[in-house]
Amino acid sequence: MFDFHDPGRLIDDDLELVLVHKYPGNPAIGHVPTYQFMMTHVGQNEEIGHINLRIGTTDHIVLYAGNIGYGVHSEHRGNRYAARACRLLLPLARSHGLKTLWITCNPENLASRHTCELAGAELVEIVELPQDNELFQRGERKKCRYRIDL
């Protein structure tokens, strides 16, 4: 049984991450335990985006999905919320013993690539998705693999 940790208050200036769900994972289908957060402005309940922290080092996480996934609603983009949110999750990742975090994105998504760099991640490589991968089956073909050493 996976032991979820209390993330505490995750705040950076006007950005707050609010824990909305803890998914225990499902090893039978390769899913790892995941924290799901809503990005909000401090003290408000309006969602401006979301971010997930996946605790695991399966091949699917390390090569294709990443430990962190995020999205910011279009009207709130340009404020570096995703990069700031990634940095807020680093202590929680460390508390689970992770030594490296992986963030992936599609090569043509320049905004997400910039977010990875602003979060302190370094591009390691661009990989082809295997045809049996669920991301390939959704139409994606390649992933940029970014690494943050903790």
Short mmCIF file of N, CA, C and O in Angstrom, two decimals, residues 54-133:
data_model
loop_
_atom_site.label_atom_id
_atom_site.label_comp_id
_atom_site.label_asym_id
_atom_site.label_seq_id
_atom_site.Cartn_x
_atom_site.Cartn_y
_atom_site.Cartn_z
N ARG A 54 3.36 12.22 -10.40
CA ARG A 54 3.28 10.75 -10.45
C ARG A 54 4.51 10.19 -9.74
O ARG A 54 5.64 10.51 -10.11
N ILE A 55 4.27 9.35 -8.75
CA ILE A 55 5.36 8.80 -7.95
C ILE A 55 5.68 7.41 -8.47
O ILE A 55 4.99 6.43 -8.18
N GLY A 56 6.73 7.32 -9.26
CA GLY A 56 7.14 6.04 -9.81
C GLY A 56 8.21 6.21 -10.87
O GLY A 56 8.42 7.31 -11.38
N THR A 57 8.86 5.11 -11.19
CA THR A 57 9.92 5.14 -12.18
C THR A 57 9.76 4.00 -13.19
O THR A 57 10.73 3.39 -13.61
N THR A 58 8.52 3.74 -13.57
CA THR A 58 8.29 2.72 -14.59
C THR A 58 8.85 3.21 -15.92
O THR A 58 9.08 4.41 -16.11
N ASP A 59 9.05 2.30 -16.85
CA ASP A 59 9.53 2.70 -18.18
C ASP A 59 8.58 3.72 -18.81
O ASP A 59 9.01 4.68 -19.44
N HIS A 60 7.26 3.51 -18.64
CA HIS A 60 6.29 4.43 -19.23
C HIS A 60 6.45 5.85 -18.66
O HIS A 60 6.42 6.83 -19.40
N ILE A 61 6.65 5.96 -17.36
CA ILE A 61 6.85 7.27 -16.72
C ILE A 61 8.16 7.89 -17.19
O ILE A 61 8.20 9.04 -17.64
N VAL A 62 9.24 7.15 -17.08
CA VAL A 62 10.57 7.69 -17.38
C VAL A 62 10.74 8.04 -18.86
O VAL A 62 11.35 9.05 -19.20
N LEU A 63 10.17 7.23 -19.74
CA LEU A 63 10.39 7.44 -21.17
C LEU A 63 9.32 8.29 -21.86
O LEU A 63 9.63 9.02 -22.81
N TYR A 64 8.07 8.19 -21.42
CA TYR A 64 6.99 8.79 -22.22
C TYR A 64 6.05 9.73 -21.47
O TYR A 64 5.73 10.80 -21.96
N ALA A 65 5.58 9.35 -20.28
CA ALA A 65 4.56 10.15 -19.59
C ALA A 65 5.14 11.21 -18.67
O ALA A 65 4.56 12.27 -18.50
N GLY A 66 6.28 10.90 -18.04
CA GLY A 66 6.88 11.83 -17.09
C GLY A 66 6.26 11.72 -15.70
O GLY A 66 5.17 11.20 -15.53
N ASN A 67 7.00 12.24 -14.73
CA ASN A 67 6.50 12.29 -13.36
C ASN A 67 5.55 13.46 -13.14
O ASN A 67 4.77 13.45 -12.20
N ILE A 68 5.66 14.47 -13.98
CA ILE A 68 4.83 15.67 -13.83
C ILE A 68 4.07 15.90 -15.12
O ILE A 68 4.63 15.81 -16.22
N GLY A 69 2.79 16.20 -14.98
CA GLY A 69 1.95 16.60 -16.10
C GLY A 69 1.18 17.84 -15.69
O GLY A 69 0.75 17.95 -14.53
N TYR A 70 1.01 18.78 -16.59
CA TYR A 70 0.37 20.05 -16.23
C TYR A 70 -0.40 20.63 -17.40
O TYR A 70 -0.21 20.25 -18.55
N GLY A 71 -1.25 21.57 -17.08
CA GLY A 71 -1.98 22.33 -18.08
C GLY A 71 -2.48 23.61 -17.44
O GLY A 71 -2.89 23.61 -16.28
N VAL A 72 -2.40 24.71 -18.17
CA VAL A 72 -2.89 26.00 -17.69
C VAL A 72 -3.96 26.47 -18.65
O VAL A 72 -3.78 26.41 -19.88
N HIS A 73 -5.10 26.91 -18.11
CA HIS A 73 -6.18 27.41 -18.96
C HIS A 73 -5.69 28.60 -19.79
O HIS A 73 -4.91 29.43 -19.30
N SER A 74 -6.14 28.66 -21.03
CA SER A 74 -5.60 29.61 -22.00
C SER A 74 -5.59 31.05 -21.50
O SER A 74 -4.63 31.79 -21.74
N GLU A 75 -6.63 31.46 -20.79
CA GLU A 75 -6.69 32.86 -20.34
C GLU A 75 -5.69 33.19 -19.23
O GLU A 75 -5.49 34.35 -18.88
N HIS A 76 -5.02 32.16 -18.69
CA HIS A 76 -4.05 32.38 -17.61
C HIS A 76 -2.62 32.07 -18.05
O HIS A 76 -1.70 32.14 -17.23
N ARG A 77 -2.43 31.77 -19.30
CA ARG A 77 -1.09 31.45 -19.79
C ARG A 77 -0.23 32.72 -19.86
O ARG A 77 -0.74 33.82 -19.91
N GLY A 78 1.08 32.50 -19.83
CA GLY A 78 2.02 33.62 -19.92
C GLY A 78 2.47 34.14 -18.57
O GLY A 78 3.24 35.09 -18.50
N ASN A 79 2.03 33.51 -17.48
CA ASN A 79 2.41 33.94 -16.14
C ASN A 79 3.39 32.98 -15.46
O ASN A 79 3.65 33.12 -14.27
N ARG A 80 3.84 31.99 -16.22
CA ARG A 80 4.80 30.99 -15.72
C ARG A 80 4.23 30.14 -14.59
O ARG A 80 4.97 29.61 -13.76
N TYR A 81 2.90 29.99 -14.55
CA TYR A 81 2.28 29.19 -13.50
C TYR A 81 2.74 27.74 -13.53
O TYR A 81 3.00 27.14 -12.49
N ALA A 82 2.84 27.14 -14.71
CA ALA A 82 3.22 25.73 -14.79
C ALA A 82 4.65 25.51 -14.29
O ALA A 82 4.90 24.57 -13.53
N ALA A 83 5.57 26.36 -14.68
CA ALA A 83 6.96 26.23 -14.23
C ALA A 83 7.05 26.42 -12.72
O ALA A 83 7.74 25.67 -12.02
N ARG A 84 6.33 27.41 -12.22
CA ARG A 84 6.33 27.67 -10.78
C ARG A 84 5.71 26.49 -10.03
O ARG A 84 6.19 26.09 -8.97
N ALA A 85 4.63 25.92 -10.59
CA ALA A 85 3.97 24.77 -9.96
C ALA A 85 4.92 23.57 -9.93
O ALA A 85 4.97 22.84 -8.92
N CYS A 86 5.65 23.35 -11.00
CA CYS A 86 6.63 22.25 -11.02
C CYS A 86 7.63 22.41 -9.88
O CYS A 86 7.91 21.44 -9.16
N ARG A 87 8.15 23.60 -9.71
CA ARG A 87 9.13 23.82 -8.64
C ARG A 87 8.51 23.60 -7.26
O ARG A 87 9.19 23.12 -6.35
N LEU A 88 7.23 23.96 -7.10
CA LEU A 88 6.57 23.74 -5.81
C LEU A 88 6.46 22.26 -5.45
O LEU A 88 6.39 21.91 -4.27
N LEU A 89 6.45 21.39 -6.44
CA LEU A 89 6.31 19.95 -6.20
C LEU A 89 7.62 19.24 -5.87
O LEU A 89 7.61 18.09 -5.46
N LEU A 90 8.74 19.91 -6.05
CA LEU A 90 10.04 19.25 -5.85
C LEU A 90 10.21 18.70 -4.43
O LEU A 90 10.65 17.55 -4.27
N PRO A 91 9.89 19.45 -3.37
CA PRO A 91 10.05 18.86 -2.03
C PRO A 91 9.17 17.63 -1.80
O PRO A 91 9.61 16.67 -1.15
N LEU A 92 7.96 17.62 -2.33
CA LEU A 92 7.09 16.45 -2.20
C LEU A 92 7.70 15.24 -2.92
O LEU A 92 7.71 14.13 -2.39
N ALA A 93 8.24 15.47 -4.10
CA ALA A 93 8.90 14.38 -4.84
C ALA A 93 10.09 13.85 -4.05
O ALA A 93 10.28 12.63 -3.94
N ARG A 94 10.89 14.76 -3.48
CA ARG A 94 12.04 14.33 -2.66
C ARG A 94 11.58 13.51 -1.46
O ARG A 94 12.24 12.55 -1.09
N SER A 95 10.45 13.90 -0.86
CA SER A 95 9.97 13.20 0.34
C SER A 95 9.62 11.75 0.04
O SER A 95 9.59 10.91 0.94
N HIS A 96 9.37 11.44 -1.23
CA HIS A 96 9.09 10.06 -1.65
C HIS A 96 10.35 9.33 -2.13
O HIS A 96 10.26 8.22 -2.64
N GLY A 97 11.49 9.98 -1.98
CA GLY A 97 12.75 9.33 -2.33
C GLY A 97 13.11 9.40 -3.80
O GLY A 97 14.08 8.75 -4.22
N LEU A 98 12.37 10.16 -4.57
CA LEU A 98 12.74 10.29 -5.99
C LEU A 98 14.03 11.08 -6.10
O LEU A 98 14.20 12.11 -5.43
N LYS A 99 14.92 10.63 -6.94
CA LYS A 99 16.20 11.32 -7.17
C LYS A 99 16.19 12.11 -8.47
O LYS A 99 16.98 13.03 -8.65
N THR A 100 15.30 11.71 -9.36
CA THR A 100 15.18 12.35 -10.67
C THR A 100 13.71 12.49 -10.99
O THR A 100 12.92 11.58 -10.70
N LEU A 101 13.34 13.62 -11.57
CA LEU A 101 11.98 13.82 -12.07
C LEU A 101 12.05 13.95 -13.58
O LEU A 101 12.93 14.62 -14.11
N TRP A 102 11.09 13.34 -14.25
CA TRP A 102 10.98 13.42 -15.70
C TRP A 102 9.73 14.20 -16.07
O TRP A 102 8.68 13.98 -15.50
N ILE A 103 9.89 15.11 -17.02
CA ILE A 103 8.76 15.83 -17.59
C ILE A 103 8.85 15.63 -19.09
O ILE A 103 9.92 15.79 -19.68
N THR A 104 7.75 15.26 -19.71
CA THR A 104 7.76 15.07 -21.15
C THR A 104 6.75 16.02 -21.80
O THR A 104 5.80 16.47 -21.16
N CYS A 105 7.00 16.30 -23.06
CA CYS A 105 6.06 17.11 -23.84
C CYS A 105 6.28 16.80 -25.32
O CYS A 105 7.29 16.21 -25.70
N ASN A 106 5.33 17.21 -26.12
CA ASN A 106 5.47 17.02 -27.56
C ASN A 106 6.47 18.02 -28.12
O ASN A 106 6.49 19.18 -27.70
N PRO A 107 7.31 17.60 -29.06
CA PRO A 107 8.35 18.48 -29.59
C PRO A 107 7.82 19.80 -30.17
O PRO A 107 8.48 20.83 -30.05
N GLU A 108 6.64 19.77 -30.75
CA GLU A 108 6.10 20.99 -31.37
C GLU A 108 5.47 21.95 -30.36
O GLU A 108 5.15 23.10 -30.69
N ASN A 109 5.33 21.52 -29.09
CA ASN A 109 4.75 22.38 -28.06
C ASN A 109 5.85 23.25 -27.45
O ASN A 109 6.39 22.96 -26.39
N LEU A 110 6.13 24.35 -28.11
CA LEU A 110 7.23 25.22 -27.70
C LEU A 110 6.98 25.84 -26.32
O LEU A 110 7.92 26.03 -25.55
N ALA A 111 5.73 26.16 -26.01
CA ALA A 111 5.43 26.74 -24.70
C ALA A 111 5.75 25.74 -23.59
O ALA A 111 6.32 26.12 -22.55
N SER A 112 5.39 24.48 -23.78
CA SER A 112 5.67 23.47 -22.76
C SER A 112 7.17 23.21 -22.66
O SER A 112 7.70 23.01 -21.55
N ARG A 113 7.85 23.24 -23.76
CA ARG A 113 9.30 23.07 -23.72
C ARG A 113 9.95 24.20 -22.92
O ARG A 113 10.85 23.97 -22.11
N HIS A 114 9.46 25.41 -23.13
CA HIS A 114 9.98 26.57 -22.39
C HIS A 114 9.65 26.42 -20.90
O HIS A 114 10.48 26.73 -20.04
N THR A 115 8.46 25.92 -20.59
CA THR A 115 8.07 25.68 -19.20
C THR A 115 9.04 24.72 -18.53
O THR A 115 9.48 24.96 -17.40
N CYS A 116 9.39 23.64 -19.21
CA CYS A 116 10.34 22.67 -18.65
C CYS A 116 11.67 23.35 -18.32
O CYS A 116 12.24 23.14 -17.23
N GLU A 117 12.14 24.18 -19.23
CA GLU A 117 13.42 24.86 -19.00
C GLU A 117 13.31 25.85 -17.83
O GLU A 117 14.21 25.94 -17.00
N LEU A 118 12.19 26.60 -17.76
CA LEU A 118 12.00 27.54 -16.65
C LEU A 118 11.91 26.81 -15.31
O LEU A 118 12.29 27.36 -14.27
N ALA A 119 11.41 25.58 -15.33
CA ALA A 119 11.30 24.79 -14.10
C ALA A 119 12.65 24.20 -13.68
O ALA A 119 12.75 23.60 -12.61
N GLY A 120 13.66 24.37 -14.50
CA GLY A 120 14.99 23.86 -14.17
C GLY A 120 15.32 22.52 -14.78
O GLY A 120 16.31 21.89 -14.42
N ALA A 121 14.49 22.07 -15.72
CA ALA A 121 14.73 20.77 -16.36
C ALA A 121 15.64 20.94 -17.56
O ALA A 121 15.68 21.99 -18.20
N GLU A 122 16.35 19.87 -17.87
CA GLU A 122 17.28 19.85 -19.00
C GLU A 122 16.81 18.82 -20.02
O GLU A 122 16.47 17.69 -19.66
N LEU A 123 16.79 19.22 -21.29
CA LEU A 123 16.41 18.30 -22.36
C LEU A 123 17.45 17.19 -22.47
O LEU A 123 18.64 17.47 -22.64
N VAL A 124 16.99 15.95 -22.39
CA VAL A 124 17.88 14.80 -22.52
C VAL A 124 17.84 14.27 -23.94
O VAL A 124 18.88 14.01 -24.55
N GLU A 125 16.62 14.11 -24.49
CA GLU A 125 16.49 13.57 -25.84
C GLU A 125 15.04 13.68 -26.29
O GLU A 125 14.14 14.00 -25.50
N ILE A 126 14.84 13.42 -27.57
CA ILE A 126 13.50 13.28 -28.14
C ILE A 126 13.38 11.83 -28.57
O ILE A 126 14.24 11.32 -29.30
N VAL A 127 12.32 11.16 -28.08
CA VAL A 127 12.15 9.74 -28.37
C VAL A 127 10.90 9.51 -29.20
O VAL A 127 9.94 10.28 -29.14
N GLU A 128 10.94 8.45 -29.99
CA GLU A 128 9.77 8.00 -30.75
C GLU A 128 8.89 7.16 -29.83
O GLU A 128 9.40 6.35 -29.04
N LEU A 129 7.60 7.35 -29.92
CA LEU A 129 6.67 6.53 -29.14
C LEU A 129 6.45 5.20 -29.85
O LEU A 129 6.26 5.16 -31.07
N PRO A 130 6.47 4.09 -29.09
CA PRO A 130 6.17 2.80 -29.72
C PRO A 130 4.69 2.73 -30.10
O PRO A 130 3.84 3.35 -29.46
N GLN A 131 4.40 1.97 -31.14
CA GLN A 131 3.04 1.90 -31.66
C GLN A 131 2.04 1.34 -30.66
O GLN A 131 0.85 1.64 -30.74
N ASP A 132 2.49 0.53 -29.70
CA ASP A 132 1.57 -0.04 -28.72
C ASP A 132 1.34 0.88 -27.52
O ASP A 132 0.57 0.56 -26.63
N ASN A 133 1.96 2.05 -27.52
CA ASN A 133 1.82 2.99 -26.42
C ASN A 133 0.50 3.75 -26.53
O ASN A 133 0.10 4.15 -27.63
#
